[in-house]
Coordinates of C-alpha atoms in Angstrom, one line a residue:
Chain A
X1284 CA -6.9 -20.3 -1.4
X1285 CA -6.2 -16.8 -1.8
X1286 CA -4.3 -13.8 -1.3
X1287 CA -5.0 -14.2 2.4
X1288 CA -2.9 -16.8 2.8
X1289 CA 0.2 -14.7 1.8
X1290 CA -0.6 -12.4 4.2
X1291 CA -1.4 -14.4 7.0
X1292 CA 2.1 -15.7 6.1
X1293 CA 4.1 -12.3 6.3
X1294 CA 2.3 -11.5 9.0
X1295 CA 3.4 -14.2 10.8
X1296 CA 7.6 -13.6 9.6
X1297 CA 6.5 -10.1 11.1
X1298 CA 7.0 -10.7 15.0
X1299 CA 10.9 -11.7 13.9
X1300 CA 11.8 -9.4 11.5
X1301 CA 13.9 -6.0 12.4
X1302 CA 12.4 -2.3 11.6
X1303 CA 13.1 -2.2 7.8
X1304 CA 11.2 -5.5 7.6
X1305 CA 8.2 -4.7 8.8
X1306 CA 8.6 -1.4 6.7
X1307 CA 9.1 -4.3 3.6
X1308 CA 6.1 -5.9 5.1
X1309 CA 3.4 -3.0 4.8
X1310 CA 5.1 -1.8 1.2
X1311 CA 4.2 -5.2 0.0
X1312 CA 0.8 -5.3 1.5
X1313 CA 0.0 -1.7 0.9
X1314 CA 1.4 -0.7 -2.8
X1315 CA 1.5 -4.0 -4.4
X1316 CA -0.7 -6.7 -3.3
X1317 CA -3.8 -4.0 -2.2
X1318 CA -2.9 -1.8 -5.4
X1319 CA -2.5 -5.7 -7.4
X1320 CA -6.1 -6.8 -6.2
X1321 CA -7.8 -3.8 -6.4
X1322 CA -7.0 -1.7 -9.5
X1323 CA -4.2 -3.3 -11.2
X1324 CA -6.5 -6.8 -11.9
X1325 CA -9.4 -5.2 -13.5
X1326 CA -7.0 -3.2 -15.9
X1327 CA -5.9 -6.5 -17.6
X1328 CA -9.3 -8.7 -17.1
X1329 CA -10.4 -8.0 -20.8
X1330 CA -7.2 -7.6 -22.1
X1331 CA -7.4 -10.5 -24.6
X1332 CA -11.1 -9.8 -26.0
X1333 CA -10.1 -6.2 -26.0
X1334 CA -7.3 -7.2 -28.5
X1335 CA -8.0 -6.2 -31.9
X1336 CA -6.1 -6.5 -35.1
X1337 CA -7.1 -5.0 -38.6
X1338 CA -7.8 -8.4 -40.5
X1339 CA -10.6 -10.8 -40.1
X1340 CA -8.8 -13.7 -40.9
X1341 CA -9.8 -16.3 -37.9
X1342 CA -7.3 -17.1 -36.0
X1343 CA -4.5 -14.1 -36.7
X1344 CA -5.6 -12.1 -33.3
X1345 CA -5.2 -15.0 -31.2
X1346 CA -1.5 -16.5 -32.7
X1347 CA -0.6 -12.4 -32.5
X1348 CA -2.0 -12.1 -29.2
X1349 CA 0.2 -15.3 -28.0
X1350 CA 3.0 -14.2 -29.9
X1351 CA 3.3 -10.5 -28.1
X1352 CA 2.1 -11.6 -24.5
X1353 CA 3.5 -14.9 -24.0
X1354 CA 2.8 -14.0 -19.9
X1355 CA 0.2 -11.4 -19.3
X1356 CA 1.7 -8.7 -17.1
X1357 CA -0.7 -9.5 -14.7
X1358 CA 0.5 -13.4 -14.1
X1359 CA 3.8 -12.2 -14.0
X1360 CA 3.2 -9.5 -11.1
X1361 CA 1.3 -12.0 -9.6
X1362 CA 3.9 -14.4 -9.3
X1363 CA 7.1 -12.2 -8.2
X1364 CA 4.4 -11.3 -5.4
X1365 CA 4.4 -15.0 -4.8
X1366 CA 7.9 -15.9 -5.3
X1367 CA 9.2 -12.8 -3.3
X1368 CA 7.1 -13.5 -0.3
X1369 CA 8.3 -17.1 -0.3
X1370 CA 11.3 -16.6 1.3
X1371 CA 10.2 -15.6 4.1
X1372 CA 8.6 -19.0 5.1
X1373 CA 12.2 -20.1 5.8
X1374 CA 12.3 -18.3 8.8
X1375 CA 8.9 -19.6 9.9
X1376 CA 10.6 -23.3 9.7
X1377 CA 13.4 -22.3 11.0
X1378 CA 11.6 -21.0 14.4
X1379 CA 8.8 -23.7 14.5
X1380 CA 11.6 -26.6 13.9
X1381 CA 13.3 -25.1 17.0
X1382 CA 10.5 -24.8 19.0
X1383 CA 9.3 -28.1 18.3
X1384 CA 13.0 -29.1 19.5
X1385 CA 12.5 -27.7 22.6
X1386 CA 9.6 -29.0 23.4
X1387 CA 6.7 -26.4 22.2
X1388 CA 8.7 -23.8 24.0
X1389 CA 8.0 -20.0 22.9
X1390 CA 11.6 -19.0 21.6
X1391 CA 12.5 -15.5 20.1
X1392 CA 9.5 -13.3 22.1
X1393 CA 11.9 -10.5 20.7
X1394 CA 13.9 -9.6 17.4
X1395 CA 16.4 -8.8 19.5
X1396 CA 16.8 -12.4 20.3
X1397 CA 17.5 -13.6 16.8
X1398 CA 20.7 -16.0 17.3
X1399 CA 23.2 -17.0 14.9
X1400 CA 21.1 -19.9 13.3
X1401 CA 17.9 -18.0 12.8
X1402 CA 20.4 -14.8 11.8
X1403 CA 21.5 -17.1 8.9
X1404 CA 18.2 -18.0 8.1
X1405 CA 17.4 -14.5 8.0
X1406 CA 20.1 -13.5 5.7
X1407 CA 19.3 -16.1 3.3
X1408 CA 16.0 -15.1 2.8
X1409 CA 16.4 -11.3 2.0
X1410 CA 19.2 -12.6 -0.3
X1411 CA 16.2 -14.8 -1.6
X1412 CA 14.1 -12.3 -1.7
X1413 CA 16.5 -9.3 -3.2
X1414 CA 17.3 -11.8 -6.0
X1415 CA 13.7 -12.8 -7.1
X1416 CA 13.1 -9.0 -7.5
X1417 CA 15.7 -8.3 -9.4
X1418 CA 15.4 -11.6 -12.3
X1419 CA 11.1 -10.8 -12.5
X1420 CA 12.4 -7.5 -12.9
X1421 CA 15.0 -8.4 -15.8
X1422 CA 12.6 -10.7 -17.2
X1423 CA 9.7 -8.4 -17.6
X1424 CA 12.5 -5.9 -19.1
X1425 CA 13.4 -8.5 -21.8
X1426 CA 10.1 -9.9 -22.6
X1427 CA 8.5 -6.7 -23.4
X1428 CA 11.4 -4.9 -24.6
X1429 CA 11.4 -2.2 -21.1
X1430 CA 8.3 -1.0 -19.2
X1431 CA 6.4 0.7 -22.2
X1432 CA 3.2 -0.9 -23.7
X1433 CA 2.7 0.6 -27.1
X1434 CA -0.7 1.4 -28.6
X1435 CA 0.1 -0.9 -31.8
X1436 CA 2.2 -3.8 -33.0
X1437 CA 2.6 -5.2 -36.3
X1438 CA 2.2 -8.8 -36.6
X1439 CA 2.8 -10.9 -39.3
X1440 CA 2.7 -15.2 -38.2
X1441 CA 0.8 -17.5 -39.7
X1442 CA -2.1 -17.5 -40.4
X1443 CA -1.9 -13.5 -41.1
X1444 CA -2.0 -12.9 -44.5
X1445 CA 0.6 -10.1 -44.4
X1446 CA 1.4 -7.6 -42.0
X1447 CA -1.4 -6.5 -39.7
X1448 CA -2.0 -3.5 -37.2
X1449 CA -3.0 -5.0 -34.0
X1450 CA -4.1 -2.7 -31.6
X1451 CA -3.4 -3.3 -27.2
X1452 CA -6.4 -2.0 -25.2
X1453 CA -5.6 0.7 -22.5
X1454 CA -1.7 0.8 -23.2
X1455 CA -1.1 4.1 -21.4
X1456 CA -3.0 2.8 -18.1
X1457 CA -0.8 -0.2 -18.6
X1458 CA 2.4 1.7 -18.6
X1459 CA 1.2 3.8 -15.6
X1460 CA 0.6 0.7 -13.5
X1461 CA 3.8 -0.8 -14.9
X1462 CA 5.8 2.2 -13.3
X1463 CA 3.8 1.6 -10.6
X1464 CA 5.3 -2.0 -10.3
X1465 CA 8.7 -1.3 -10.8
X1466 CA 9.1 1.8 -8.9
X1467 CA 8.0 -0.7 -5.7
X1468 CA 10.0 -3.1 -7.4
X1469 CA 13.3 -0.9 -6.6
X1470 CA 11.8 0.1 -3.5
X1471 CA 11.6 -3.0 -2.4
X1472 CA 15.0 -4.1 -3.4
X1473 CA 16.7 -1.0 -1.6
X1474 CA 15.2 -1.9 1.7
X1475 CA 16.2 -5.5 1.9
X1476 CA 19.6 -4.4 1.0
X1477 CA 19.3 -2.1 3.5
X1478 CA 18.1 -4.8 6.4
X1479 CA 21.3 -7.2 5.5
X1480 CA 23.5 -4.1 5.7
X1481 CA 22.1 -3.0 8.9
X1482 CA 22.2 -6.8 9.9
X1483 CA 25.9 -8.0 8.9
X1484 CA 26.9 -4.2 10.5
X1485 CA 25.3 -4.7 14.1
X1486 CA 26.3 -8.5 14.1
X1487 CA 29.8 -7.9 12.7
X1488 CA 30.2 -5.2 15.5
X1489 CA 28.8 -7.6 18.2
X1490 CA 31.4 -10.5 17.4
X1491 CA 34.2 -8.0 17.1
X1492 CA 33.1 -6.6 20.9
X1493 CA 33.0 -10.0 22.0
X1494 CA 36.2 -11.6 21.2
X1495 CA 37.6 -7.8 22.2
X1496 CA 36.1 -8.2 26.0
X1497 CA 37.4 -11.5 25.7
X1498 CA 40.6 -10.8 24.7
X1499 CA 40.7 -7.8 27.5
X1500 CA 39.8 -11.4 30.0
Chain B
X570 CA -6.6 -9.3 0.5
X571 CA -8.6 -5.8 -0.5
X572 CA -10.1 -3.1 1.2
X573 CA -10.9 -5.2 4.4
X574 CA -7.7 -5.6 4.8
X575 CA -6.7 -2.2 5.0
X576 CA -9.8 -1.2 7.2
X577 CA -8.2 -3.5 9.6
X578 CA -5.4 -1.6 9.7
X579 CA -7.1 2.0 9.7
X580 CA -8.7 0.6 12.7
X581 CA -5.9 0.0 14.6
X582 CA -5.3 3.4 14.3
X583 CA -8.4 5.0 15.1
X584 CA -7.3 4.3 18.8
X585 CA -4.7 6.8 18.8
X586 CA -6.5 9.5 16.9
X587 CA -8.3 12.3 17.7
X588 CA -12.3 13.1 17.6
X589 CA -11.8 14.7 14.0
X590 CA -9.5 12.3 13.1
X591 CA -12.0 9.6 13.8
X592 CA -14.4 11.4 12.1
X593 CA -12.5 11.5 9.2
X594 CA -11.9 7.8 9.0
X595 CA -15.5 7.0 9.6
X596 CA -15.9 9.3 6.4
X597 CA -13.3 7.7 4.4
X598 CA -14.5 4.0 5.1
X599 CA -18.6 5.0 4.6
X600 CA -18.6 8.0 2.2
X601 CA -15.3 6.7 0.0
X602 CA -14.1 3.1 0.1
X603 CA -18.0 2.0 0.6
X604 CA -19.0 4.2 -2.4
X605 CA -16.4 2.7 -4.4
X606 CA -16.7 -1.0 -4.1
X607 CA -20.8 -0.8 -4.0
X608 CA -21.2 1.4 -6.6
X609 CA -18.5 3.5 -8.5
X610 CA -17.0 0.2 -9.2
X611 CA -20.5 -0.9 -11.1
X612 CA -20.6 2.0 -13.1
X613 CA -17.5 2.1 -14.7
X614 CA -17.1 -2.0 -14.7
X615 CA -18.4 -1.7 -18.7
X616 CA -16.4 1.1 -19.2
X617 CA -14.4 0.3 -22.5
X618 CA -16.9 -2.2 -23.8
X619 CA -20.0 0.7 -23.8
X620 CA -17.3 3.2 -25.2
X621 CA -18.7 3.1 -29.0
X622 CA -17.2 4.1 -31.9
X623 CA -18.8 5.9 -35.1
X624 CA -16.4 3.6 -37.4
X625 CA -15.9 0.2 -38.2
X626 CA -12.3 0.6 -38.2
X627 CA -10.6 -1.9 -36.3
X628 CA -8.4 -0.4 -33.8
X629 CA -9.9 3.3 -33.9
X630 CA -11.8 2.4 -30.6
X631 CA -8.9 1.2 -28.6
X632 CA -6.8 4.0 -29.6
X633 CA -9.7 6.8 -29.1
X634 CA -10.4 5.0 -25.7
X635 CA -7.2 5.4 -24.7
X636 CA -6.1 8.6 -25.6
X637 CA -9.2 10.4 -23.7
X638 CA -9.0 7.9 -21.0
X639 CA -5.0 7.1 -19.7
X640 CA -6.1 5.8 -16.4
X641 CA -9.6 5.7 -15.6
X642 CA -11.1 7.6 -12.9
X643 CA -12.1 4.2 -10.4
X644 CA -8.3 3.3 -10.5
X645 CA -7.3 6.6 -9.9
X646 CA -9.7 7.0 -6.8
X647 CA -8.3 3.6 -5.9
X648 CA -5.0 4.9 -6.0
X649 CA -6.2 8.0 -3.9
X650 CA -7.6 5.9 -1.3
X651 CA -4.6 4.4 -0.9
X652 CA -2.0 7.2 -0.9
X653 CA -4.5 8.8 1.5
X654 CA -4.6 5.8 4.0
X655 CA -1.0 5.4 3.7
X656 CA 0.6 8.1 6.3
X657 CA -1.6 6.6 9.6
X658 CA 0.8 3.5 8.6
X659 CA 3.5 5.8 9.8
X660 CA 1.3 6.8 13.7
X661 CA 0.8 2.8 13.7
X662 CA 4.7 2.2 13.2
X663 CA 5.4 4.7 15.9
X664 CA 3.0 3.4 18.4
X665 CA 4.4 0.1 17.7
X666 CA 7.6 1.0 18.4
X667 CA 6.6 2.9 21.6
X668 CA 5.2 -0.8 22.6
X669 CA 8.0 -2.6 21.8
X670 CA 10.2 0.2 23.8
X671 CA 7.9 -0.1 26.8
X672 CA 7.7 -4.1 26.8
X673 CA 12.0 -4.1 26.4
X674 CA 11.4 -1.9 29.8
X675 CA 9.5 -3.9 31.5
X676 CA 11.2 -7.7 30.4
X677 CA 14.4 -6.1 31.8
X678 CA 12.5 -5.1 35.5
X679 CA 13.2 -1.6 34.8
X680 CA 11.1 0.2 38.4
X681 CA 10.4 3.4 36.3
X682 CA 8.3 0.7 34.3
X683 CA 4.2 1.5 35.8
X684 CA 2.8 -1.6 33.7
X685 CA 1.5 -4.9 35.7
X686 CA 1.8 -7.3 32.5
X687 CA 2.6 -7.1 29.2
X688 CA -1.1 -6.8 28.1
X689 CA -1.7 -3.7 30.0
X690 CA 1.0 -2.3 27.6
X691 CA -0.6 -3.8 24.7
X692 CA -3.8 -2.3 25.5
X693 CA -2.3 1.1 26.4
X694 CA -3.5 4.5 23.9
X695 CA -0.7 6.8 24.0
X696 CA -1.4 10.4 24.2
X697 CA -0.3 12.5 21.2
X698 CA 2.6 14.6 22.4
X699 CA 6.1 14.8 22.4
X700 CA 7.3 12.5 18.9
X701 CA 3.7 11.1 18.6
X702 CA 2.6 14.4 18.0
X703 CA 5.4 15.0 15.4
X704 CA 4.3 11.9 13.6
X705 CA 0.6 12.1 13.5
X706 CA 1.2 15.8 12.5
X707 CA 3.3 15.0 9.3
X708 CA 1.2 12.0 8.8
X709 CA -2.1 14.7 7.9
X710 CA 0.0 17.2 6.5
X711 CA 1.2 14.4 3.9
X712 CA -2.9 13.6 3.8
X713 CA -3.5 17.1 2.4
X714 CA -0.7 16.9 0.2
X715 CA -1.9 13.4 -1.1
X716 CA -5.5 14.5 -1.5
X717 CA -4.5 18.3 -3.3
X718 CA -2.5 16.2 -5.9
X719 CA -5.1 14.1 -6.6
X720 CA -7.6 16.4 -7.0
X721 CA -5.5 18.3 -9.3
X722 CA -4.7 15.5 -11.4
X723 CA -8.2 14.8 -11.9
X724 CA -8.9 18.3 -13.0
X725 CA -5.8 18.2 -15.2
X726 CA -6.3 14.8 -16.9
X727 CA -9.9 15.6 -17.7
X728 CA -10.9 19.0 -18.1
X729 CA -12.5 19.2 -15.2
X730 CA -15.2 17.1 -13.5
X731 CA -17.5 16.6 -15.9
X732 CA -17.8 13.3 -18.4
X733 CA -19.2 14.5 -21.5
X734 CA -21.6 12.6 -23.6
X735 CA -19.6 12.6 -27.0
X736 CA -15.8 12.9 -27.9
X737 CA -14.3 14.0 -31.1
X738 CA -11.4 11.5 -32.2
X739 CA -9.0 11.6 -35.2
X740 CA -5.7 9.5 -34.1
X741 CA -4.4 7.3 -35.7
X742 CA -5.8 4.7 -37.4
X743 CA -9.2 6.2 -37.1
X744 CA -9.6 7.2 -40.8
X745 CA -11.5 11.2 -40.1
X746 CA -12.5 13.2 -37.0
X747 CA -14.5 10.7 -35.3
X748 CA -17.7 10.5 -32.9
X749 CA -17.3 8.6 -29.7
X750 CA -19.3 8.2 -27.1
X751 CA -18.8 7.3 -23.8
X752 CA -21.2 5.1 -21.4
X753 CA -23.5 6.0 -18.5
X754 CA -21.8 9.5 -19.1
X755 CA -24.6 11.5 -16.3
X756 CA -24.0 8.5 -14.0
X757 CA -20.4 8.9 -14.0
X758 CA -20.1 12.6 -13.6
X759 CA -22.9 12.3 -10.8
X760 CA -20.4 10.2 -8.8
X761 CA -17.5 11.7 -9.8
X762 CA -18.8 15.2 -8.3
X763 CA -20.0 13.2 -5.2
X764 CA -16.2 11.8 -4.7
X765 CA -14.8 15.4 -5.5
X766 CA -17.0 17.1 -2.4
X767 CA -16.2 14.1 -0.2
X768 CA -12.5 14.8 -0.9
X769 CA -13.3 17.7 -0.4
X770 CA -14.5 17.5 3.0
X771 CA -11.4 14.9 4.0
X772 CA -9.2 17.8 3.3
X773 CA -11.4 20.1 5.4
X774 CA -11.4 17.9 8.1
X775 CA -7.7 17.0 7.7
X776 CA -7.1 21.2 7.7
X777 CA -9.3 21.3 11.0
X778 CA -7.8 18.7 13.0
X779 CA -4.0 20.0 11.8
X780 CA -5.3 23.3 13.2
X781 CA -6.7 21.7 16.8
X782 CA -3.3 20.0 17.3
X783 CA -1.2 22.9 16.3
X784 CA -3.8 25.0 19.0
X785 CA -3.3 22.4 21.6
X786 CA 0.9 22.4 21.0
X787 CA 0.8 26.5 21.4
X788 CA -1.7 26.4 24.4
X789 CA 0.6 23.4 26.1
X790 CA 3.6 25.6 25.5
X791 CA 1.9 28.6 26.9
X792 CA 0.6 26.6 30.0
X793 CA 4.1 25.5 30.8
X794 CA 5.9 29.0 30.5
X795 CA 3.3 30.4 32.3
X796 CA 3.1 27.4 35.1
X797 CA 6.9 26.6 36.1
X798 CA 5.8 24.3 39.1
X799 CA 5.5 21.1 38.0
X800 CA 3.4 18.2 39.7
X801 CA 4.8 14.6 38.2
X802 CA 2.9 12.2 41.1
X803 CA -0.3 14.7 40.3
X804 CA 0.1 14.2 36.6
X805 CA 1.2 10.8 36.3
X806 CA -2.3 10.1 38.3
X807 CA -4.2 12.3 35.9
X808 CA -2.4 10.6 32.5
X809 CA -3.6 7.1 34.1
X810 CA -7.0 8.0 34.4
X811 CA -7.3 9.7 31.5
X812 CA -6.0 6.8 29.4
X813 CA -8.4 4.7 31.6
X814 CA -11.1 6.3 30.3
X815 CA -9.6 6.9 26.6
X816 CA -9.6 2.5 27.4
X817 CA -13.8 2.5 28.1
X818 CA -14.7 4.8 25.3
X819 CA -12.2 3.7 22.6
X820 CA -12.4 1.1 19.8
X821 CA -10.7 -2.3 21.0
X822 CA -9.6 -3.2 17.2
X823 CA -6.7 -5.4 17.3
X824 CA -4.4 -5.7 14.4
X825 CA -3.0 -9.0 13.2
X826 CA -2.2 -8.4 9.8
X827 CA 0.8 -5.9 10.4
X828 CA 1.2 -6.7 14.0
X829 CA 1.4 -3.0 15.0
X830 CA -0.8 -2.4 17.8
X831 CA 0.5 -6.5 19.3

């Protein structure tokens, strides 16, 4: 189990999602989960034994260590990667409950065939999707106090004596892939607004042109 | 997921490109991306745990390491790679859209429609002109743009190329100027050179290949001025066997992770 499997998943939503979807589609595989596995991992890999604090009392790095990163950065990209992506396997139940329904039958060969139901599904998820950004965005705001990593904090829990220096390895690299993160973040969020805009617009206009022709009948 | 991945993808859209541009791929996936996940990778994988210290004061490594280092050199060539790769996305989204356009043609029975089945379509390699061309032009103009910046940074962020043997240090809490040293320092600046010239030659390629298509767009233009008469049955025949043989001699990569060339 790997990060396969979330893209074999989103490349499955693919065939029934619009233009800006796909477009969501390749900015999460290509600037967050490629940049994730391939840069951004091996950043925080050492970041614990690369943790120092000015004291050798045993047992003060690890309680300050805890105490300033009580979810790596890394775990916490990791899972609004996961948690984002999720949504989207509503629309894969949606379509395989309705094929199986109908008997196997290949339903929605086109986006352009998305129906109320599966519309509805659709919706839901970006809301979904929009929503998770926005809270692992907000939480990594208010656990870390913003997007900055400093170079040192001051700790003082038991069992440090009294206040000690503790110094974070590569802080400034940190940041930079921080940024990173949140500038796709936003990215992210302002195309999946985008898609339900686009989507309650076209589908809005639609139903308005029907009950007008019917109306005209 | 990891380079693989995006390989698959590049291939994709090695179909649609032209002879440099397939020459530039084939140099970005052998002479880059190789490089760095069999070998740059290796070198700088001890990076921060070589980088010594003349002090015992606790912190003054971390601090010195990160000051002369704020993003190392492999995540930055990562990051290159990347943004490099990025822009052929955009001749992949077009093709794909082309598809789509073409398949909507030929569900609804349109006559103008010259496919037999839908997988003729999908196996179709479009000919860069008319918005392709506009696409895949922007697409290695961005390229250059990517690569320049890059390159730049580099040269900005470290002085140049070279990885010297000892650093000086005196922030904070490093008590006095400091000696530091950094790790496999010859190694590193041997590769980092050798990733500079293959840059290098991307951006030469990517220079060449703008030039060939901007040549071909004048000469086009120059052909039809000059020609007014225009064949269509006499072209259509020569388009069909040219993308007959563009079928035999191309790559037959499919694409399932982004879908873009289904």
């Amino acid at each position: 189990m790997s990060w396969e499997f979330l893209c074999d998943l989103l490349s499955g939503v693919n065939k029934y999602s619009t233009g800006i979807g796909r477009i969501w589609v390749a900015v999460v595989f290509t600037f967050r989960l490629l940049v994730y596995v391939v840069a951004a991992e091996n950043i925080w890999k050492y970041e614990h034994d690369e943790f120092e604090c000015n004291i050798k009392q045993p047992g003060c790095e690890n309680v300050c260590f805890d105490h300033f990163f009580p979810v790596s950065h890394i775990r916490l990209w990791a899972l609004q990667l996961i948690m984002v992506s999720t949504p989207s396997l509503l629309v894969v139940f949606h379509v395989a409950y309705r094929q199986n329904k109908h008997h196997n039958q290949r339903l929605y060969k086109s986006p352009g065939e998305i129906d109320g139901g599966l519309l509805c599904t659709y919706l839901i998820s970006l809301i979904l999707k929009t929503g998770f950004e926005i809270v692992f965005l907000v939480l990594f705001y208010k656990l870390y106090n913003g997007f900055k990593v400093p170079r040192l904090v001051k700790c003082n829990i038991r069992p440090c004596p009294n206040t000690v220096d503790c110094y974070i390895s590569k802080p400034t690299e940190k940041m930079i892939f921080l940024c990173f993160l949140v500038a796709t973040s936003c990215l992210c969020i302002v195309l999946n607004l985008s898609e339900l805009s686009y989507l309650i617009f076209k589908y809005s206009v639609k139903c308005y042109l029907k009950r007008y022709i019917k109306r005209c009948q | 997921m990891d380079w693989g991945a995006l390989q698959t993808i590049l291939g994709g859209v090695n179909k649609h490109s032209t002879s440099i541009g397939k020459i530039w791929l084939t140099v970005l996936f052998i002479f880059r991306i190789m490089i760095l996940v069999v070998a740059a990778e290796r070198v700088w994988g001890d990076e921060q745990d070589d980088f010594v210290c003349n002090t015992l004061q606790p912190g003054c490594k971390n601090v010195c390491y990160d000051h002369f280092f704020p993003i190392s050199h492999i995540r930055l060539w990562a990051l290159q790679l990347i943004f490099v790769s990025t822009p052929a996305l955009l001749v992949a989204m077009h093709v794909a859209y082309r598809r789509h356009e073409k398949k909507r043609q030929f569900r609804k029975g349109d006559q103008k429609c010259e496919y037999k089945d839908i997988e003729e379509i999908r196996r179709q390699r479009f000919r860069i002109e008319g918005s392709l061309w506009w696409t895949y032009t922007s697409s290695i103009f961005c390229r250059l743009v990517f690569e320049a910046v890059f390159m730049y940074a580099f040269y900005f962020m470290y002085d140049g190329f070279r990885m010297p043997r000892l650093m000086k240090c005196d922030a904070w809490p490093c008590p006095n100027v400091v000696d530091c040293f950094v790790s496999r320092p010859t190694e590193k600046t041997v590769f980092t050179i050798f990733m500079i010239a293959v840059s290098s030659i991307c951006i030469l390629l990517n220079v060449a290949e703008l030039c060939y298509l901007l040549t071909k767009f004048f000469l086009r233009r120059s052909k039809k001025a000059g020609n007014p008469k225009h064949h269509p049955n006499h072209e259509n025949k020569e388009e069909t066997k040219q993308n007959e043989m563009n079928e035999l001699i191309s790559d037959s990569c499919q694409n399932p992770v982004i879908g873009f060339s289904s």
